[in-house]
mmCIF file of C-alpha atoms in Angstrom:
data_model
loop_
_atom_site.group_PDB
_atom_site.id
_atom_site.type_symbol
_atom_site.label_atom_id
_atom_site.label_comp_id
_atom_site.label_asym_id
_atom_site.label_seq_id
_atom_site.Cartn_x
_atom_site.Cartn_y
_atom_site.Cartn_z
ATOM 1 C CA UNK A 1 -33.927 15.549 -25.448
ATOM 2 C CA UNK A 2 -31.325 18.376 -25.561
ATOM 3 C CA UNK A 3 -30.157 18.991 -22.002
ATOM 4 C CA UNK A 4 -27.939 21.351 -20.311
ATOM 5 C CA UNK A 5 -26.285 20.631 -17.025
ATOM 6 C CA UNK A 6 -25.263 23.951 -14.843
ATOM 7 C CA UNK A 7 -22.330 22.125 -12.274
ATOM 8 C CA UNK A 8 -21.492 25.007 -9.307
ATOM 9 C CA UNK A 9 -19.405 23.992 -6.590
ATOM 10 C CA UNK A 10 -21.096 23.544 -3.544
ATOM 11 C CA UNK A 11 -22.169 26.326 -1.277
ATOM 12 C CA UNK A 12 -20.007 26.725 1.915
ATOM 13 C CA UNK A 13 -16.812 25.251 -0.124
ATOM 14 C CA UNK A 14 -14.488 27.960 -0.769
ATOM 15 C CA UNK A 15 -14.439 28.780 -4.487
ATOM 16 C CA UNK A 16 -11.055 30.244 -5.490
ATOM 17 C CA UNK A 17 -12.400 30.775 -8.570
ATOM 18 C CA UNK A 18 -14.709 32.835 -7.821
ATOM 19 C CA UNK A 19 -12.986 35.054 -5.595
ATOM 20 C CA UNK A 20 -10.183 35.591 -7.455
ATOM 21 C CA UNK A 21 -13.003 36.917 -10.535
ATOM 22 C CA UNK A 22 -14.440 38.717 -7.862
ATOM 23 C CA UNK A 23 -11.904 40.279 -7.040
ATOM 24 C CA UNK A 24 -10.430 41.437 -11.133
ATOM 25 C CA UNK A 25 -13.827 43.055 -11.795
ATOM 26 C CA UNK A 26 -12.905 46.245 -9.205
ATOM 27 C CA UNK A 27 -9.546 46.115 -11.435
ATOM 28 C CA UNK A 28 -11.844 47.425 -14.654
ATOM 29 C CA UNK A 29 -13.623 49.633 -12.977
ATOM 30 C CA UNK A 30 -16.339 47.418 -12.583
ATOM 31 C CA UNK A 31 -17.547 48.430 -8.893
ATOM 32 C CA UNK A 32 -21.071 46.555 -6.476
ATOM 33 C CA UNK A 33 -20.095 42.720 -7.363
ATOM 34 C CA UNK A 34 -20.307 40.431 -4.930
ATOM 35 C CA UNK A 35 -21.007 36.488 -4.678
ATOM 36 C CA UNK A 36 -19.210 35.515 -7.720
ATOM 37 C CA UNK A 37 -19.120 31.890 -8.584
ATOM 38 C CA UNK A 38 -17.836 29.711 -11.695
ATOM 39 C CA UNK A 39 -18.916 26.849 -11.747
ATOM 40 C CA UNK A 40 -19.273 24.022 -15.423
ATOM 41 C CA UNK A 41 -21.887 24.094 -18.434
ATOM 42 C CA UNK A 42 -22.330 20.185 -20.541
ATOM 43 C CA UNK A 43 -24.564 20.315 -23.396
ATOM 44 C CA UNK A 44 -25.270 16.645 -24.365
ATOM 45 C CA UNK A 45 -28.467 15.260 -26.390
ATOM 46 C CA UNK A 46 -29.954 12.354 -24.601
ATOM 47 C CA UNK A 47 -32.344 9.692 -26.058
ATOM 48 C CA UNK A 48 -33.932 9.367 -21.896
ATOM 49 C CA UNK A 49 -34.091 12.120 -20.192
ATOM 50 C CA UNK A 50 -34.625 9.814 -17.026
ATOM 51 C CA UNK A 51 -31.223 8.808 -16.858
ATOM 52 C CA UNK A 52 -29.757 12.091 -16.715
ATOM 53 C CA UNK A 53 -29.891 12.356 -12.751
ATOM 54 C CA UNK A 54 -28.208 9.278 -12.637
ATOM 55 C CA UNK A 55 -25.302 10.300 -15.210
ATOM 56 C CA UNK A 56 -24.767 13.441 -13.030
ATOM 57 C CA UNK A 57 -24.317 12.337 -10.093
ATOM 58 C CA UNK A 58 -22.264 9.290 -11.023
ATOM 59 C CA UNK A 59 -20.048 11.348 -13.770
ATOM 60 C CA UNK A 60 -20.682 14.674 -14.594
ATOM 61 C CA UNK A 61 -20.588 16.453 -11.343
ATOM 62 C CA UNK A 62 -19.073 15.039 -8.021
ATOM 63 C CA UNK A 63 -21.995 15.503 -5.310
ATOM 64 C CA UNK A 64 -19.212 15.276 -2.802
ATOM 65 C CA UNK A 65 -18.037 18.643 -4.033
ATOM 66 C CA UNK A 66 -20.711 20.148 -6.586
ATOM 67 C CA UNK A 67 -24.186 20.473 -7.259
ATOM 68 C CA UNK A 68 -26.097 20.478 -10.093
ATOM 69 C CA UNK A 69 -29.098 21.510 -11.883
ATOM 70 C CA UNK A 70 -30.380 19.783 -14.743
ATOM 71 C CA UNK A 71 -32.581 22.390 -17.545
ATOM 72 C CA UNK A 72 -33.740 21.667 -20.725
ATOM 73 C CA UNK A 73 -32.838 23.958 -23.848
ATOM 74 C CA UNK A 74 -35.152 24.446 -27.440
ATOM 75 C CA UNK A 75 -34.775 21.497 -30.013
ATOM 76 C CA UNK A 76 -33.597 24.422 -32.573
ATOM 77 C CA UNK A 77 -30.752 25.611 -30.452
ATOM 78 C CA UNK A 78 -27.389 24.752 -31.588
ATOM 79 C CA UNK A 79 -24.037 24.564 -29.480
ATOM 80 C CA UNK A 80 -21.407 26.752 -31.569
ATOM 81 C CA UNK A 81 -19.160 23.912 -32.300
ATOM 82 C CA UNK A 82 -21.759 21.338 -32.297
ATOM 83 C CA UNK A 83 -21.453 19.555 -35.994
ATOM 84 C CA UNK A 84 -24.143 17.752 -36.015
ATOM 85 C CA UNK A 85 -25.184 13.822 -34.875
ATOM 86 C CA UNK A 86 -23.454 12.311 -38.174
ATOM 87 C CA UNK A 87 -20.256 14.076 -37.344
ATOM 88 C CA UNK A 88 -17.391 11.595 -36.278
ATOM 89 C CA UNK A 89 -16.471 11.922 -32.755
ATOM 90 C CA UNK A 90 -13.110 10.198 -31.860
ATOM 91 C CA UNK A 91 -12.467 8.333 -29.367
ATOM 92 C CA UNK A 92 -10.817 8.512 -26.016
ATOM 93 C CA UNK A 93 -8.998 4.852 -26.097
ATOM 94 C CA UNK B 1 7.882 -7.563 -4.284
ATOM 95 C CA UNK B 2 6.805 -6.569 -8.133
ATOM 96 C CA UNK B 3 5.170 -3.372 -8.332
ATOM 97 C CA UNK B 4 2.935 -2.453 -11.300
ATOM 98 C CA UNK B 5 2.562 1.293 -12.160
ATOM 99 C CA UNK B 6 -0.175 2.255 -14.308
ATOM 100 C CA UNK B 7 0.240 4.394 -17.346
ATOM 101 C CA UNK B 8 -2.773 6.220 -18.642
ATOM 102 C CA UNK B 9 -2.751 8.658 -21.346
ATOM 103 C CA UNK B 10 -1.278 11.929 -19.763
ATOM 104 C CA UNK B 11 0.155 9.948 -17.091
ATOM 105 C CA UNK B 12 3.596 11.829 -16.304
ATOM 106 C CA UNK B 13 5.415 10.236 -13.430
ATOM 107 C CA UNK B 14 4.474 7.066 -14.340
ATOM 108 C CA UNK B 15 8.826 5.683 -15.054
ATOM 109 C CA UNK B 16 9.851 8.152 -11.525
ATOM 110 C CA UNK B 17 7.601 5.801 -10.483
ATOM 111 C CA UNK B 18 8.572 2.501 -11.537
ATOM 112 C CA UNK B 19 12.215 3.670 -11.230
ATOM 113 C CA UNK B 20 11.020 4.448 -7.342
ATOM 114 C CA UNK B 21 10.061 0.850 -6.983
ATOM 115 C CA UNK B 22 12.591 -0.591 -8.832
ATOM 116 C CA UNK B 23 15.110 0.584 -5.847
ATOM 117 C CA UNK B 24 13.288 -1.892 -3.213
ATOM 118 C CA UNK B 25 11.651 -4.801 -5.843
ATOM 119 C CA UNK B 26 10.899 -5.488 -9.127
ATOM 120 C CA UNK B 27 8.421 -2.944 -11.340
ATOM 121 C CA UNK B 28 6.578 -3.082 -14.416
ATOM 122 C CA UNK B 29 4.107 -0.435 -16.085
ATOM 123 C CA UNK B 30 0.707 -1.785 -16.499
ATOM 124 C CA UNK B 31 -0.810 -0.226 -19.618
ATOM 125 C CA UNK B 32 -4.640 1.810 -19.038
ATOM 126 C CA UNK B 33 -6.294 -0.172 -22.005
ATOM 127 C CA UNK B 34 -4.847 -3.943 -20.969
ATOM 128 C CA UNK B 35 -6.892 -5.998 -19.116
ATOM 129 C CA UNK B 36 -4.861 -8.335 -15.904
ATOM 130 C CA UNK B 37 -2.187 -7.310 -13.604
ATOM 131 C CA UNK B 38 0.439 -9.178 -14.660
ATOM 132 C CA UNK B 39 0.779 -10.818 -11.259
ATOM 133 C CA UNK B 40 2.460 -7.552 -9.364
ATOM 134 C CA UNK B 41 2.057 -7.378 -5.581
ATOM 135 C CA UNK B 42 1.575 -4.112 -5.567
ATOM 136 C CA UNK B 43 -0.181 -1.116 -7.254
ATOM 137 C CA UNK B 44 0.964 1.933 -8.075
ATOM 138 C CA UNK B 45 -1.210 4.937 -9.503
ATOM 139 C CA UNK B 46 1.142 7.621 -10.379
ATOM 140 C CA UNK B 47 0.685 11.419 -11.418
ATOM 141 C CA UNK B 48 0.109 13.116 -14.248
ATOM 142 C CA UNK B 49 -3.142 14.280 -15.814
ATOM 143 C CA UNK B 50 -4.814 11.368 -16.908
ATOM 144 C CA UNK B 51 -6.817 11.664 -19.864
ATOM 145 C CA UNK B 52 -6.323 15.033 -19.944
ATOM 146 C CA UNK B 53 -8.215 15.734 -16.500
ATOM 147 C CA UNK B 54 -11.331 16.260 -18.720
ATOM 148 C CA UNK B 55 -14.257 16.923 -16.778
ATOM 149 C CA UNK B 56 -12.395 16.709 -13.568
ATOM 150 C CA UNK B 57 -8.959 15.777 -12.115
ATOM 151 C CA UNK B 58 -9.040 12.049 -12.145
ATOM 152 C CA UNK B 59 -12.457 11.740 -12.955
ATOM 153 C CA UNK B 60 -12.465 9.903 -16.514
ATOM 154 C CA UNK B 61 -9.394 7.261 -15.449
ATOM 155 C CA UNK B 62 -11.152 5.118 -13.620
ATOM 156 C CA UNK B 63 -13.565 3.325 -16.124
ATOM 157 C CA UNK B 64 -9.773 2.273 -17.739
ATOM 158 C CA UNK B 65 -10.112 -1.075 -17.991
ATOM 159 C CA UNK B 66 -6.624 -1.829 -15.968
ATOM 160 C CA UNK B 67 -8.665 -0.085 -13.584
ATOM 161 C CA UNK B 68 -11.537 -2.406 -13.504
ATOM 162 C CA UNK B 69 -8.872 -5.107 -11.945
ATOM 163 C CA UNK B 70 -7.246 -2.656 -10.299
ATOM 164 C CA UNK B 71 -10.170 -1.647 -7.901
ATOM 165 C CA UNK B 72 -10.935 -4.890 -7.704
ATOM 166 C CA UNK B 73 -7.272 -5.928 -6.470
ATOM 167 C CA UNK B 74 -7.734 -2.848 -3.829
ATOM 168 C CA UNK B 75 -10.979 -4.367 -2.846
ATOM 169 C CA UNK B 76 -9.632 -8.120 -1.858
ATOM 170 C CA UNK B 77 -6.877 -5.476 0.142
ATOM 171 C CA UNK B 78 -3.559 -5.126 -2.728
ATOM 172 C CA UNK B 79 -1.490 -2.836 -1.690
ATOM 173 C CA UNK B 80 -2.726 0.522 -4.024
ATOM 174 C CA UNK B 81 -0.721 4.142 -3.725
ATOM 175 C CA UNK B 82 -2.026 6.842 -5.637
ATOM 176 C CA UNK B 83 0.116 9.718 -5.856
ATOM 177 C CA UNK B 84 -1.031 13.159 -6.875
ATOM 178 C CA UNK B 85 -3.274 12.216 -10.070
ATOM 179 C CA UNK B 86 -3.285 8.668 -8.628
ATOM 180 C CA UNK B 87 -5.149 10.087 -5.713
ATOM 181 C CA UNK B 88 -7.233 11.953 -7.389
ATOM 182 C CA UNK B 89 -8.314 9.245 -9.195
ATOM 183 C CA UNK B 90 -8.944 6.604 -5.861
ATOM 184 C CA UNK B 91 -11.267 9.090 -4.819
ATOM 185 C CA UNK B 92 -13.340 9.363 -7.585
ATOM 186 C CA UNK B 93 -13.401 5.851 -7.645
ATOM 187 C CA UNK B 94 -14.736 5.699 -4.547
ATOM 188 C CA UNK B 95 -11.743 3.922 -2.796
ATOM 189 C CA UNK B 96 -10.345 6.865 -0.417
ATOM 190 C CA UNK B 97 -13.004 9.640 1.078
ATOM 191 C CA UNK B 98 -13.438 13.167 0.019
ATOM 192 C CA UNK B 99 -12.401 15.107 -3.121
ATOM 193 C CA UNK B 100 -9.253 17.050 -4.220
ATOM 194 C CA UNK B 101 -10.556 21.039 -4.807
ATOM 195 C CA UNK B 102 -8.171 23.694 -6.189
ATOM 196 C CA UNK B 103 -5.366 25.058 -4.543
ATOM 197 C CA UNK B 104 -6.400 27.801 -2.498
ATOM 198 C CA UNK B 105 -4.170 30.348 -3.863
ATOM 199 C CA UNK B 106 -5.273 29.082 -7.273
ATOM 200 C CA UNK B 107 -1.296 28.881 -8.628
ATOM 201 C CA UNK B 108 0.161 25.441 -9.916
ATOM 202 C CA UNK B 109 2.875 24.704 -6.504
ATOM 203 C CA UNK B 110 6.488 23.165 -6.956
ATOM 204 C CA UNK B 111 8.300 22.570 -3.968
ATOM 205 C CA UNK B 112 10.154 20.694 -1.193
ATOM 206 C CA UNK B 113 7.818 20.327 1.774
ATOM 207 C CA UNK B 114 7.726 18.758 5.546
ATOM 208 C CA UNK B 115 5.646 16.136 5.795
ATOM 209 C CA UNK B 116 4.134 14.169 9.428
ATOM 210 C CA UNK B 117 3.122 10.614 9.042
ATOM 211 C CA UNK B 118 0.240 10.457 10.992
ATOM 212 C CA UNK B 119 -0.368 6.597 10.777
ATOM 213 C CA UNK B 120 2.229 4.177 10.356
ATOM 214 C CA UNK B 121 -0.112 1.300 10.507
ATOM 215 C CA UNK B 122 -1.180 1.344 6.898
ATOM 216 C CA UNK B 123 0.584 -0.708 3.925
ATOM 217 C CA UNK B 124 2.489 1.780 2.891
ATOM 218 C CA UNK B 125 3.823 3.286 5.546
ATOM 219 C CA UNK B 126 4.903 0.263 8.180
ATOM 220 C CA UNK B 127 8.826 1.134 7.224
ATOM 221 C CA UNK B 128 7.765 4.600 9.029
ATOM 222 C CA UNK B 129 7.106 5.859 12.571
ATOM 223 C CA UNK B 130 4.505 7.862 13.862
ATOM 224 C CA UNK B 131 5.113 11.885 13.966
ATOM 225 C CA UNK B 132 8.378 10.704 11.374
ATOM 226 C CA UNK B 133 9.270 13.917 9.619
ATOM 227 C CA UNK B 134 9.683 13.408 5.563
ATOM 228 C CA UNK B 135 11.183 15.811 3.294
ATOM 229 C CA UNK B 136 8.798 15.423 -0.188
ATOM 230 C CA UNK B 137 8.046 17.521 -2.691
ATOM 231 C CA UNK B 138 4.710 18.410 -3.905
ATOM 232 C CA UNK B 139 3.620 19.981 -7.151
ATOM 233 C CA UNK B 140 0.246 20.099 -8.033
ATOM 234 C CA UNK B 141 -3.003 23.061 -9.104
ATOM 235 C CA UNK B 142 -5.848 20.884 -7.394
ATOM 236 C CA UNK B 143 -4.323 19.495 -4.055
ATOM 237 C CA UNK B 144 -6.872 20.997 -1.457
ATOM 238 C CA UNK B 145 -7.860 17.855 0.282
ATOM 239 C CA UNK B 146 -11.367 18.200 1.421
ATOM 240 C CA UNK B 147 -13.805 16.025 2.914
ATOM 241 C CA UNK B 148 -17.222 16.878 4.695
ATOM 242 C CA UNK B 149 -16.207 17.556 8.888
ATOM 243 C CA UNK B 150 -17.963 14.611 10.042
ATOM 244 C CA UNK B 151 -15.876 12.319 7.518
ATOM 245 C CA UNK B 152 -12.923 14.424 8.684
ATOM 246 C CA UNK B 153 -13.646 13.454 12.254
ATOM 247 C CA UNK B 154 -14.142 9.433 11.251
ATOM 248 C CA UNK B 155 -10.759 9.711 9.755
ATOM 249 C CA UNK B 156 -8.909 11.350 12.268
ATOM 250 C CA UNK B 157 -10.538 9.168 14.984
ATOM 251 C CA UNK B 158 -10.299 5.886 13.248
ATOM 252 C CA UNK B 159 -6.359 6.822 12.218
ATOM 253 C CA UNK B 160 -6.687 7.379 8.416
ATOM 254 C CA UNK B 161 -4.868 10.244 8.259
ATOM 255 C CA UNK B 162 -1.838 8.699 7.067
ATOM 256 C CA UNK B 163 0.204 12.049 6.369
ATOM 257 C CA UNK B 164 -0.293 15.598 7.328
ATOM 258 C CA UNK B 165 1.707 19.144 5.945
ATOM 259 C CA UNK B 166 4.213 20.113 8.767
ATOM 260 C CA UNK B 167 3.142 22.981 10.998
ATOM 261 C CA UNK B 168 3.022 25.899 8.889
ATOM 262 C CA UNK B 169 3.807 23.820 5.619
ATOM 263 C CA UNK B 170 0.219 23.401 4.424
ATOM 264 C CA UNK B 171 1.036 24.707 0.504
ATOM 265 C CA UNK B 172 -2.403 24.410 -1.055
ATOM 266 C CA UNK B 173 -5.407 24.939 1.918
ATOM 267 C CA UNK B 174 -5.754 21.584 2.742
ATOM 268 C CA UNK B 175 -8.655 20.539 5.631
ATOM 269 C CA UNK B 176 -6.411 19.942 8.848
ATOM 270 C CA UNK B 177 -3.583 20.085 7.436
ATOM 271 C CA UNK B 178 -3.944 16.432 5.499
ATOM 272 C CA UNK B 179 -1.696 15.544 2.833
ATOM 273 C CA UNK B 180 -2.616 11.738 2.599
ATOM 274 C CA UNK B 181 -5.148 9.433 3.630
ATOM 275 C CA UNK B 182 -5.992 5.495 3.537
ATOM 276 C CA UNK B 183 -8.865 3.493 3.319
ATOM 277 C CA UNK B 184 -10.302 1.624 6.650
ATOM 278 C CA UNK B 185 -8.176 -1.909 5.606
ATOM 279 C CA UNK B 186 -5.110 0.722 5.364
ATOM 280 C CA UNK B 187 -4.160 -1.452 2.155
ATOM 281 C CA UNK B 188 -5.278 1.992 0.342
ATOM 282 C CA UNK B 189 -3.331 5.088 0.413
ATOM 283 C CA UNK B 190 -3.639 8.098 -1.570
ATOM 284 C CA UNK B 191 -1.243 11.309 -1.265
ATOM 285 C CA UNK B 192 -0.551 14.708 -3.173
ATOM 286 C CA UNK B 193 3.116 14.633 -2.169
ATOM 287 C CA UNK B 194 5.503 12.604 -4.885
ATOM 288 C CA UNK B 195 7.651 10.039 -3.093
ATOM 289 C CA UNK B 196 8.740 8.860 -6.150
ATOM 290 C CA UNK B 197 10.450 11.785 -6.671
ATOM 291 C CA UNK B 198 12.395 11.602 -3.253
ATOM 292 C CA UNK B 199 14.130 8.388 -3.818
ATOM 293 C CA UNK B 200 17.786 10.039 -4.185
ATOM 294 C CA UNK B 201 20.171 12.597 -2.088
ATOM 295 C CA UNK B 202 20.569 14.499 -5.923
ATOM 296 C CA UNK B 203 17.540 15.629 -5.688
ATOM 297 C CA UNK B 204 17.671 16.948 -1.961
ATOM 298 C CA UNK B 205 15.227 13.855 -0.157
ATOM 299 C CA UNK B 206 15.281 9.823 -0.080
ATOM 300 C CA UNK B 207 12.793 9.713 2.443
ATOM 301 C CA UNK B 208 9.837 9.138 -0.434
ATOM 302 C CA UNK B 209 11.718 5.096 -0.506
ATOM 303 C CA UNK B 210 9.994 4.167 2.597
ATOM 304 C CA UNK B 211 6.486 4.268 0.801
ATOM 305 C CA UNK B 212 7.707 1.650 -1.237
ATOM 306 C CA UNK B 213 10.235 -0.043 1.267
ATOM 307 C CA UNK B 214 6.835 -0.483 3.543
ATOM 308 C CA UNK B 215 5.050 -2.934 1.015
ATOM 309 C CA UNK B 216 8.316 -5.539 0.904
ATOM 310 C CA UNK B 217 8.100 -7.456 4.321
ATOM 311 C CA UNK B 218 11.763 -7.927 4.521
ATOM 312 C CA UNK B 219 12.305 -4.135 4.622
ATOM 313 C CA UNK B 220 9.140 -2.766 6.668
#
């Protein structure tokens, strides 16, 4: 399946992130926003779908510090840099 | 003592490090992708951005496999310091509570700062006294030690706080103040602060030596 992960840090932990957004909008001229948070998108195609909870909570996000939502996206839809399954991926080591 | 300080790809104080222990013992770097120890006494896990700090600070370095041995050299109570990265990297292994969040005022931070040591009971800090002032520097985006209140209260009540920001010195919004932290054997410390780089009057501090002075018997 084709998966998406939304990552947000968790509520009541000061985002600095998102304040300091928050707070550049008013700059542009950009006025009424409020509750600004920036949180981490992964795209990743998985063969089970079941294991997903289990990768996010023991990689992808930190449940100390984050939650995180698991959606689905369309078979069809394409990351812009994604280049395909055949494409070589290096590796890390 | 040997000490063994591990280099992992975007490791950066890695030889400040190893030139830090080589003051008080003998110290070798132990390389991410080797497998053993090489014997050392102690374990250092230095700072730097391993593997680039994809995904999150620390978060990818510790399925190394030196790591693998390392954890398990924590677990049967080695002494292990992680230091900046490094203890970024024992918490997301699991080996020190809570997480390391963003500075508060979002800025990368460079400077000299006061340090307490709050516990002088743990492995690397026996060559200290309680409430000793130390003159460290930190430098470091994602320092802002947090940790849910009740595992804040454990630690303060069970003395794992190992190091806390001076009055008034707290640079990056850490909770109460800690700078540094150990696990319940106290054979585990982590800390944002860089004692390795506050080995030498040149540079304005030696006081960072006792870390490393505490794990040789002779000198703690």
């Amino acid at each position: 399946m084709r998966a998406r992960v939304l990552i947000r840090p968790k509520a009541g932990i000061l985002d600095p992130q998102g304040i300091a957004v928050e707070r550049a909008l008013p700059a542009l001229g950009f006025a009424g926003v409020s509750n600004v948070h920036v949180g981490r998108l992964v795209e990743l195609d998985v063969e089970d779908g079941a294991q997903l909870d289990d990768m996010c909570r023991r990689l992808l996000a930190n449940p100390l510090i984050e939650d995180y939502e698991i959606v689905g996206r369309p078979e069809a839809e394409r990351w812009s840099q994604d280049a395909g399954p055949d494409a070589p991926r290096s590796s890390l080591t | 003592v040997k000490f063994g300080v591990i280099r992992f790809p975007g490791s950066c104080d890695d030889v400040d490090a190893q030139r830090a222990a080589s003051r008080v013992g003998e110290a070798v770097l132990l390389w991410h992708a080797d497998r053993g120890l090489q014997d050392v006494d102690a374990v250092v896990v230095p700072g730097g951005f391993s593997y680039g700090d994809y995904l999150r600070v620390g978060a990818i370095a510790r399925f190394a496999p030196v790591m693998e041995d390392g954890i398990a050299f924590a677990r049967e109570g080695g002494p292990v310091l992680g230091i900046c990265n490094g203890f970024q990297v024992l918490c997301e292994a699991g080996l020190l509570p809570g997480a390391l969040l963003p500075n508060t005022s979002l800025r990368f931070l460079c400077k000299q700062v006061g340090l307490t040591v709050a516990s002088a009971e743990t492995a690397w800090t026996r060559a200290c006294s309680l409430d000793e002032p130390l003159s460290i520097p930190v430098k470091h985006t994602t320092g802002r030690y947090y940790a849910p209140e009740p595992v804040l209260d454990e630690l303060e009540a069970s003395g794992r706080v190992v190091f806390r920001y001076a009055p008034g010195e707290n640079p990056n919004g850490s909770l109460r103040d800690i700078a540094g932290v150990a696990n319940p054997a106290g054979n585990v410390v982590g800390l944002m602060p860089h004692p390795e780089h506050a080995v030498d009057p040149l540079t304005g501090s030696e006081d960072g030596l006792k870390l490393f002075e505490s794990v040789v018997p002779a000198l703690a």
